[in-house]
Amino acid sequence: MIDQRLLPVREVYRVYSDYREVARAIKDMVIRGAPAIGVAAAMGIALGVRTLKREELRREFDKICRTFAATRPTAVNLFWAIERMRRVYARNDTRDVETLRLMLEREARTIHEEDIAANRALGAYGAALIEDGSTILTHCNAGALATAGYGTALGVMRAAVEADKRISVYCSETRPYLQGARLTAWELKKEHIPATLVTDNMVGHMMKEGLIDCVIVGTDRTAANGDVANKIGTYTVAVLAHRHGIPFYVAAPTSSIDLGCPRGDKIPIEERGSREVTHIFDRQIAPSGIRVANPAFDVTPHDLVTAIVTERGIARPPYNKSLARVVRGETPKREAAARPRSSAKRQSKKG
Ligand code: MRU
């Protein structure tokens, strides 16, 4: 995996051979972003069982799963992926150990592939909401880095570009961990999507000046009623969007939707270390000993959310009904996905 702590300055790839290293990589933010964490955990579990004999596997499997479950609390994709691995184990634990290990590896690879496919489908639905010429604001990083590839919120932008829409993007820096400045800005530059970086406290001004047409963010966990947990600062952006009559869209693969969680106030919010707030990289910016709060996520109430875009269609309020329908696979009819321009046209444009 690419070490996201070092971006955008250095592109370093890490290779792990022990599941504990993968769990540590999730905890330490080498890899982050809800869907990416889920995929990494599934891969880590498959790695953890790779050399185990039958009795060892029986003894260790639960411990391996619990090690991953203890890494980060907010993103539901982590628990969703662990649950999928547990189910494969439970259904097949009477098989010979080699087959069981292979089945776990296959499930991890499937989770990886399905995530990319989900992002592409979600992107096509979301792109239909984007008018040609729009300027979009996004917060944090919900791009290829945060997923198995393509991205959720950034996937919508990629799909809009593939559908020939001219878009430009504002990305907010996302204090304190700077996912917007370090990661989203890096991805957008690589994609040649026109992008402007702003600090978080500039967003209200940009909206007031009429510079933002819509907001698209990702989510770490969306409750059954449509309350959306996402990176700290998302709630502020949603309130501002509401104040200025700007649509606020959430890109949520169904792996991020937790129908077992009725409301946002039931979502566990990760509290991270004080150093992320008192320091920027190694430089101290606050007095030693100052008390610090560092909630890594906040919850945007469902009434501030214009629509939730999934890989199975677009959910609109009331979310209690629409999200349940979408998760069941009953695709809402009225909003069609954007069609990417044909590859022939793309070729001729390039050439
Ligand atoms: O703490 P992080 O960087 O893992 O938080 C990531 C976010 O909040 C993303 O916006 C969210 O996971 C959606 S990613 C598709």
CSV table of C-alpha atoms and ligand atoms in Angstrom, one decimal:
chain,number,residue,atom,x,y,z
A,1,MET,CA,0.0,0.0,0.0
A,2,ILE,CA,1.1,3.6,-0.6
A,3,ASP,CA,2.1,5.3,2.6
A,4,GLN,CA,-0.4,8.1,2.8
A,5,ARG,CA,1.4,9.8,5.7
A,6,LEU,CA,4.2,10.8,3.4
A,7,LEU,CA,2.0,12.2,0.5
A,8,PRO,CA,2.3,14.5,-1.4
A,9,VAL,CA,6.0,14.9,-0.9
A,10,ARG,CA,7.1,11.3,-1.2
A,11,GLU,CA,5.4,8.2,-2.9
A,12,VAL,CA,6.5,5.2,-0.8
A,13,TYR,CA,4.9,1.8,-1.0
A,14,ARG,CA,4.8,-0.5,2.0
A,15,VAL,CA,4.7,-4.3,1.7
A,16,TYR,CA,3.6,-6.3,4.7
A,17,SER,CA,3.9,-10.0,5.5
A,18,ASP,CA,2.4,-10.0,8.9
A,19,TYR,CA,-1.3,-9.2,9.7
A,20,ARG,CA,-0.2,-7.2,12.8
A,21,GLU,CA,1.7,-4.9,10.6
A,22,VAL,CA,-1.4,-4.3,8.4
A,23,ALA,CA,-3.5,-3.6,11.6
A,24,ARG,CA,-0.8,-1.2,12.7
A,25,ALA,CA,-0.8,0.5,9.3
A,26,ILE,CA,-4.5,1.1,9.6
A,27,LYS,CA,-4.1,2.5,13.2
A,28,ASP,CA,-1.2,4.7,12.2
A,29,MET,CA,-2.9,6.1,9.0
A,30,VAL,CA,-0.5,4.6,6.5
A,31,ILE,CA,-3.8,3.7,4.9
A,32,ARG,CA,-7.0,5.6,5.7
A,33,GLY,CA,-10.5,6.3,4.3
A,34,ALA,CA,-13.4,4.1,5.2
A,35,PRO,CA,-13.6,1.7,2.2
A,36,ALA,CA,-9.8,1.4,2.0
A,37,ILE,CA,-9.7,0.4,5.7
A,38,GLY,CA,-12.3,-2.3,5.1
A,39,VAL,CA,-10.3,-3.7,2.1
A,40,ALA,CA,-7.0,-3.6,4.1
A,41,ALA,CA,-8.6,-5.4,7.0
A,42,ALA,CA,-10.0,-8.2,4.7
A,43,MET,CA,-6.6,-8.5,3.0
A,44,GLY,CA,-4.9,-8.5,6.5
A,45,ILE,CA,-7.1,-11.3,7.7
A,46,ALA,CA,-6.4,-13.4,4.6
A,47,LEU,CA,-2.7,-12.7,5.3
A,48,GLY,CA,-3.0,-13.6,8.9
A,49,VAL,CA,-4.3,-17.1,8.2
A,50,ARG,CA,-2.0,-17.8,5.2
A,51,THR,CA,0.4,-20.1,7.0
A,52,LEU,CA,-1.8,-21.4,9.9
A,53,LYS,CA,-2.5,-25.1,10.3
A,54,ARG,CA,-6.0,-26.3,11.1
A,55,GLU,CA,-5.8,-26.1,14.9
A,56,GLU,CA,-3.9,-22.8,14.8
A,57,LEU,CA,-6.5,-21.4,12.5
A,58,ARG,CA,-9.3,-22.4,14.9
A,59,ARG,CA,-7.5,-20.8,17.8
A,60,GLU,CA,-6.3,-17.7,16.0
A,61,PHE,CA,-9.1,-16.6,13.6
A,62,ASP,CA,-11.2,-14.7,16.2
A,63,LYS,CA,-8.1,-13.0,17.6
A,64,ILE,CA,-7.0,-11.8,14.1
A,65,CYS,CA,-10.5,-10.4,13.5
A,66,ARG,CA,-10.5,-8.7,16.8
A,67,THR,CA,-7.1,-7.1,16.2
A,68,PHE,CA,-8.5,-5.4,13.1
A,69,ALA,CA,-11.8,-4.4,14.8
A,70,ALA,CA,-9.7,-2.6,17.5
A,71,THR,CA,-7.9,-0.3,15.0
A,72,ARG,CA,-10.4,2.5,14.3
A,73,PRO,CA,-13.9,2.8,15.6
A,74,THR,CA,-15.9,5.1,13.3
A,75,ALA,CA,-15.8,3.7,9.7
A,76,VAL,CA,-18.4,0.9,9.4
A,77,ASN,CA,-16.7,-0.5,6.3
A,78,LEU,CA,-14.1,-2.0,8.7
A,79,PHE,CA,-16.6,-4.0,10.6
A,80,TRP,CA,-18.6,-4.8,7.5
A,81,ALA,CA,-15.5,-6.3,5.9
A,82,ILE,CA,-14.5,-8.3,9.0
A,83,GLU,CA,-18.1,-9.6,9.2
A,84,ARG,CA,-17.8,-10.8,5.6
A,85,MET,CA,-14.6,-12.6,6.4
A,86,ARG,CA,-16.1,-14.2,9.5
A,87,ARG,CA,-19.1,-15.4,7.5
A,88,VAL,CA,-16.8,-17.2,5.0
A,89,TYR,CA,-15.0,-18.8,7.8
A,90,ALA,CA,-18.1,-19.9,9.6
A,91,ARG,CA,-19.7,-21.4,6.5
A,92,ASN,CA,-16.6,-23.3,5.6
A,93,ASP,CA,-14.7,-24.3,8.7
A,94,THR,CA,-15.3,-28.0,8.2
A,95,ARG,CA,-13.4,-27.8,4.9
A,96,ASP,CA,-9.7,-28.7,4.6
A,97,VAL,CA,-7.5,-25.9,5.9
A,98,GLU,CA,-5.9,-25.1,2.5
A,99,THR,CA,-9.3,-24.6,0.9
A,100,LEU,CA,-10.5,-22.5,3.8
A,101,ARG,CA,-7.5,-20.2,3.5
A,102,LEU,CA,-8.0,-19.9,-0.2
A,103,MET,CA,-11.6,-19.0,0.3
A,104,LEU,CA,-10.7,-16.3,2.7
A,105,GLU,CA,-8.2,-14.9,0.3
A,106,ARG,CA,-10.8,-15.0,-2.5
A,107,GLU,CA,-13.3,-13.1,-0.3
A,108,ALA,CA,-10.7,-10.4,0.4
A,109,ARG,CA,-10.0,-10.0,-3.3
A,110,THR,CA,-13.7,-9.9,-4.1
A,111,ILE,CA,-14.2,-7.1,-1.5
A,112,HIS,CA,-11.4,-5.2,-3.2
A,113,GLU,CA,-12.9,-5.7,-6.7
A,114,GLU,CA,-16.4,-4.9,-5.6
A,115,ASP,CA,-15.3,-1.7,-4.0
A,116,ILE,CA,-13.9,-0.4,-7.3
A,117,ALA,CA,-17.0,-1.5,-9.2
A,118,ALA,CA,-19.2,0.2,-6.6
A,119,ASN,CA,-17.3,3.4,-6.8
A,120,ARG,CA,-17.6,3.4,-10.6
A,121,ALA,CA,-21.4,2.8,-10.5
A,122,LEU,CA,-21.8,5.4,-7.7
A,123,GLY,CA,-19.7,7.8,-9.7
A,124,ALA,CA,-22.1,7.4,-12.7
A,125,TYR,CA,-25.2,8.1,-10.6
A,126,GLY,CA,-23.5,11.0,-8.9
A,127,ALA,CA,-22.3,12.6,-12.2
A,128,ALA,CA,-25.9,12.9,-13.3
A,129,LEU,CA,-26.4,15.4,-10.5
A,130,ILE,CA,-23.5,17.6,-11.7
A,131,GLU,CA,-24.3,20.3,-14.2
A,132,ASP,CA,-21.8,21.1,-16.9
A,133,GLY,CA,-19.6,24.0,-15.7
A,134,SER,CA,-20.2,23.3,-12.0
A,135,THR,CA,-17.7,24.2,-9.2
A,136,ILE,CA,-17.8,21.5,-6.5
A,137,LEU,CA,-16.5,21.7,-3.0
A,138,THR,CA,-15.2,18.6,-1.3
A,139,HIS,CA,-13.8,18.1,2.2
A,140,CYS,CA,-11.3,15.5,3.4
A,141,ASN,CA,-10.3,12.8,0.9
A,142,ALA,CA,-12.8,10.5,-0.5
A,143,GLY,CA,-10.8,9.6,-3.6
A,144,ALA,CA,-8.9,6.6,-4.9
A,145,LEU,CA,-6.6,6.7,-1.9
A,146,ALA,CA,-9.5,6.3,0.5
A,147,THR,CA,-11.0,3.3,-1.4
A,148,ALA,CA,-9.8,0.4,-3.5
A,149,GLY,CA,-9.6,2.8,-6.4
A,150,TYR,CA,-11.5,5.5,-8.3
A,151,GLY,CA,-13.1,7.0,-5.1
A,152,THR,CA,-16.5,7.9,-3.9
A,153,ALA,CA,-16.9,11.7,-3.8
A,154,LEU,CA,-13.9,12.0,-6.2
A,155,GLY,CA,-15.3,9.1,-8.2
A,156,VAL,CA,-18.4,11.3,-8.9
A,157,MET,CA,-16.0,14.1,-10.1
A,158,ARG,CA,-14.0,11.6,-12.2
A,159,ALA,CA,-17.3,10.2,-13.7
A,160,ALA,CA,-18.5,13.8,-14.4
A,161,VAL,CA,-15.3,14.5,-16.4
A,162,GLU,CA,-15.7,11.1,-18.2
A,163,ALA,CA,-19.2,12.2,-19.1
A,164,ASP,CA,-17.7,15.3,-20.7
A,165,LYS,CA,-18.7,17.8,-18.1
A,166,ARG,CA,-16.4,20.7,-17.4
A,167,ILE,CA,-16.0,20.9,-13.6
A,168,SER,CA,-13.7,22.6,-11.2
A,169,VAL,CA,-13.2,21.7,-7.6
A,170,TYR,CA,-12.5,23.5,-4.3
A,171,CYS,CA,-10.9,21.3,-1.7
A,172,SER,CA,-10.7,22.4,1.9
A,173,GLU,CA,-7.5,21.5,3.7
A,174,THR,CA,-9.1,19.5,6.5
A,175,ARG,CA,-7.4,20.4,9.7
A,176,PRO,CA,-5.8,18.8,11.6
A,177,TYR,CA,-4.7,15.9,9.5
A,178,LEU,CA,-4.8,17.8,6.2
A,179,GLN,CA,-6.3,15.0,4.0
A,180,GLY,CA,-7.7,17.7,1.7
A,181,ALA,CA,-4.4,19.6,1.2
A,182,ARG,CA,-2.2,16.6,1.1
A,183,LEU,CA,-4.3,13.9,-0.6
A,184,THR,CA,-7.3,15.4,-2.4
A,185,ALA,CA,-5.2,18.2,-3.9
A,186,TRP,CA,-2.6,15.5,-5.0
A,187,GLU,CA,-5.3,13.3,-6.6
A,188,LEU,CA,-7.0,16.2,-8.4
A,189,LYS,CA,-3.7,17.4,-9.8
A,190,LYS,CA,-2.8,14.0,-11.0
A,191,GLU,CA,-6.2,13.8,-12.8
A,192,HIS,CA,-5.7,17.3,-14.3
A,193,ILE,CA,-9.1,18.3,-12.8
A,194,PRO,CA,-8.9,22.1,-12.1
A,195,ALA,CA,-8.7,22.5,-8.4
A,196,THR,CA,-8.3,25.2,-5.8
A,197,LEU,CA,-7.1,24.5,-2.3
A,198,VAL,CA,-8.6,26.6,0.5
A,199,THR,CA,-8.3,26.5,4.3
A,200,ASP,CA,-11.3,25.2,6.2
A,201,ASN,CA,-12.3,28.7,7.4
A,202,MET,CA,-12.5,30.1,3.9
A,203,VAL,CA,-15.5,27.9,2.9
A,204,GLY,CA,-18.2,30.2,4.1
A,205,HIS,CA,-16.7,33.1,2.3
A,206,MET,CA,-16.4,31.1,-1.0
A,207,MET,CA,-20.1,30.2,-0.7
A,208,LYS,CA,-21.2,33.7,0.1
A,209,GLU,CA,-19.3,34.9,-3.0
A,210,GLY,CA,-21.3,32.5,-5.1
A,211,LEU,CA,-18.3,30.4,-6.0
A,212,ILE,CA,-19.6,27.0,-5.0
A,213,ASP,CA,-22.4,25.2,-6.9
A,214,CYS,CA,-22.6,22.0,-4.8
A,215,VAL,CA,-20.8,20.0,-2.1
A,216,ILE,CA,-19.9,16.4,-2.4
A,217,VAL,CA,-18.3,14.5,0.5
A,218,GLY,CA,-17.7,10.8,1.4
A,219,THR,CA,-18.8,9.1,4.6
A,220,ASP,CA,-17.4,6.8,7.2
A,221,ARG,CA,-20.8,5.6,8.4
A,222,THR,CA,-24.3,6.7,7.5
A,223,ALA,CA,-27.0,5.8,9.9
A,224,ALA,CA,-30.4,4.3,8.9
A,225,ASN,CA,-32.1,7.8,9.2
A,226,GLY,CA,-29.5,9.4,6.9
A,227,ASP,CA,-27.3,11.1,9.5
A,228,VAL,CA,-23.8,11.1,8.1
A,229,ALA,CA,-20.6,10.6,10.0
A,230,ASN,CA,-17.6,12.0,8.0
A,231,LYS,CA,-14.4,13.8,8.7
A,232,ILE,CA,-14.4,16.6,11.3
A,233,GLY,CA,-15.5,19.8,9.6
A,234,THR,CA,-18.1,18.2,7.4
A,235,TYR,CA,-21.0,19.4,9.6
A,236,THR,CA,-19.7,23.0,9.4
A,237,VAL,CA,-19.7,22.7,5.6
A,238,ALA,CA,-23.2,21.3,5.6
A,239,VAL,CA,-24.6,24.1,7.8
A,240,LEU,CA,-22.9,26.7,5.5
A,241,ALA,CA,-24.3,24.9,2.4
A,242,HIS,CA,-27.8,25.0,3.9
A,243,ARG,CA,-27.4,28.7,4.7
A,244,HIS,CA,-26.5,29.4,1.1
A,245,GLY,CA,-29.0,27.1,-0.6
A,246,ILE,CA,-26.2,24.9,-2.0
A,247,PRO,CA,-27.0,21.2,-2.5
A,248,PHE,CA,-25.0,19.0,-0.1
A,249,TYR,CA,-24.5,15.5,-1.6
A,250,VAL,CA,-23.0,12.4,0.2
A,251,ALA,CA,-21.3,9.7,-1.8
A,252,ALA,CA,-21.9,6.5,0.2
A,253,PRO,CA,-21.2,3.0,-1.1
A,254,THR,CA,-23.7,0.6,0.6
A,255,SER,CA,-20.7,-0.7,2.6
A,256,SER,CA,-20.7,2.6,4.4
A,257,ILE,CA,-24.4,2.5,5.3
A,258,ASP,CA,-25.2,1.0,8.7
A,259,LEU,CA,-28.9,0.2,8.8
A,260,GLY,CA,-28.2,-1.4,12.3
A,261,CYS,CA,-27.4,2.1,13.6
A,262,PRO,CA,-30.7,4.1,13.9
A,263,ARG,CA,-29.3,7.6,14.3
A,264,GLY,CA,-26.0,9.5,14.1
A,265,ASP,CA,-25.7,10.0,17.8
A,266,LYS,CA,-25.1,6.3,18.1
A,267,ILE,CA,-22.0,6.4,15.9
A,268,PRO,CA,-18.8,6.1,17.8
A,269,ILE,CA,-16.5,9.1,17.2
A,270,GLU,CA,-12.8,8.5,17.2
A,271,GLU,CA,-10.9,10.8,19.5
A,272,ARG,CA,-7.3,11.1,18.3
A,273,GLY,CA,-4.1,12.3,20.0
A,274,SER,CA,-3.5,15.9,20.9
A,275,ARG,CA,-0.2,16.2,18.9
A,276,GLU,CA,-2.2,16.4,15.7
A,277,VAL,CA,-3.6,19.7,16.9
A,278,THR,CA,-0.7,21.2,18.7
A,279,HIS,CA,1.8,20.4,16.0
A,280,ILE,CA,2.0,20.7,12.2
A,281,PHE,CA,4.2,17.8,11.3
A,282,ASP,CA,7.1,18.3,13.7
A,283,ARG,CA,6.6,21.9,14.4
A,284,GLN,CA,4.8,22.9,17.6
A,285,ILE,CA,2.2,25.6,17.1
A,286,ALA,CA,0.5,25.7,20.5
A,287,PRO,CA,1.8,26.1,24.0
A,288,SER,CA,2.9,22.9,25.7
A,289,GLY,CA,0.4,21.6,28.2
A,290,ILE,CA,-2.7,23.3,26.6
A,291,ARG,CA,-5.8,21.1,26.8
A,292,VAL,CA,-6.8,19.8,23.4
A,293,ALA,CA,-9.9,18.1,21.9
A,294,ASN,CA,-9.4,16.1,18.7
A,295,PRO,CA,-12.6,14.4,17.5
A,296,ALA,CA,-11.7,12.9,14.1
A,297,PHE,CA,-15.3,12.9,12.8
A,298,ASP,CA,-18.6,14.7,13.2
A,299,VAL,CA,-22.2,13.9,12.3
A,300,THR,CA,-24.2,15.9,9.8
A,301,PRO,CA,-27.9,15.6,10.5
A,302,HIS,CA,-30.0,14.1,7.7
A,303,ASP,CA,-32.0,17.2,7.2
A,304,LEU,CA,-28.9,19.0,5.8
A,305,VAL,CA,-28.3,16.2,3.3
A,306,THR,CA,-29.8,16.8,-0.2
A,307,ALA,CA,-29.2,13.3,-1.5
A,308,ILE,CA,-27.1,10.2,-0.7
A,309,VAL,CA,-25.5,8.7,-3.8
A,310,THR,CA,-24.8,4.9,-3.7
A,311,GLU,CA,-23.7,2.4,-6.3
A,312,ARG,CA,-27.4,1.2,-6.5
A,313,GLY,CA,-28.9,4.6,-7.1
A,314,ILE,CA,-29.6,7.9,-5.4
A,315,ALA,CA,-31.5,8.0,-2.1
A,316,ARG,CA,-33.5,11.1,-1.3
A,317,PRO,CA,-35.4,12.0,2.0
A,318,PRO,CA,-37.0,10.5,3.9
A,319,TYR,CA,-33.8,8.4,4.3
A,320,ASN,CA,-35.3,5.8,6.6
A,321,LYS,CA,-37.2,4.5,3.7
A,322,SER,CA,-35.0,5.3,0.7
A,323,LEU,CA,-31.7,4.0,2.3
A,324,ALA,CA,-33.4,0.7,3.3
A,325,ARG,CA,-34.7,0.3,-0.3
A,326,VAL,CA,-31.3,1.1,-1.8
A,327,VAL,CA,-29.4,-1.3,0.5
A,328,ARG,CA,-32.0,-4.0,-0.5
A,329,GLY,CA,-31.0,-3.3,-4.1
A,330,GLU,CA,-34.3,-1.6,-5.1
A,331,THR,CA,-32.8,1.0,-7.4
A,332,PRO,CA,-34.8,4.3,-7.4
A,333,LYS,CA,-36.0,4.8,-11.0
A,334,ARG,CA,-36.2,8.5,-11.4
A,335,GLU,CA,-32.5,9.4,-11.4
A,336,ALA,CA,-30.5,7.8,-14.1
A,337,ALA,CA,-26.7,7.3,-14.1
A,338,ALA,CA,-24.6,9.6,-16.3
A,339,ARG,CA,-23.2,7.8,-19.3
A,340,PRO,CA,-19.4,8.1,-19.9
A,341,ARG,CA,-18.6,9.4,-23.3
A,342,SER,CA,-17.7,6.6,-25.7
A,343,SER,CA,-14.1,5.4,-25.7
A,344,ALA,CA,-14.0,6.1,-29.4
A,345,LYS,CA,-14.8,9.8,-28.8
A,346,ARG,CA,-12.2,9.9,-26.0
A,347,GLN,CA,-9.6,8.5,-28.3
A,348,SER,CA,-10.4,11.0,-31.1
A,349,LYS,CA,-10.3,13.8,-28.6
A,350,LYS,CA,-6.9,12.7,-27.4
A,351,GLY,CA,-5.5,12.1,-30.7
B,1,MRU,O1,-9.5,9.7,9.3
B,1,MRU,P1,-9.7,9.3,7.8
B,1,MRU,O2,-8.7,10.0,6.9
B,1,MRU,O3,-9.7,7.8,7.6
B,1,MRU,O4,-11.1,9.8,7.5
B,1,MRU,C1,-11.6,9.7,6.1
B,1,MRU,C2,-12.8,10.4,5.9
B,1,MRU,O5,-13.5,11.0,6.7
B,1,MRU,C3,-13.4,10.2,4.5
B,1,MRU,O6,-14.1,11.4,4.1
B,1,MRU,C4,-14.3,9.0,4.5
B,1,MRU,O7,-13.7,7.9,4.9
B,1,MRU,C5,-14.9,8.8,3.1
B,1,MRU,S1,-13.7,8.0,2.1
B,1,MRU,C6,-14.5,7.4,0.7
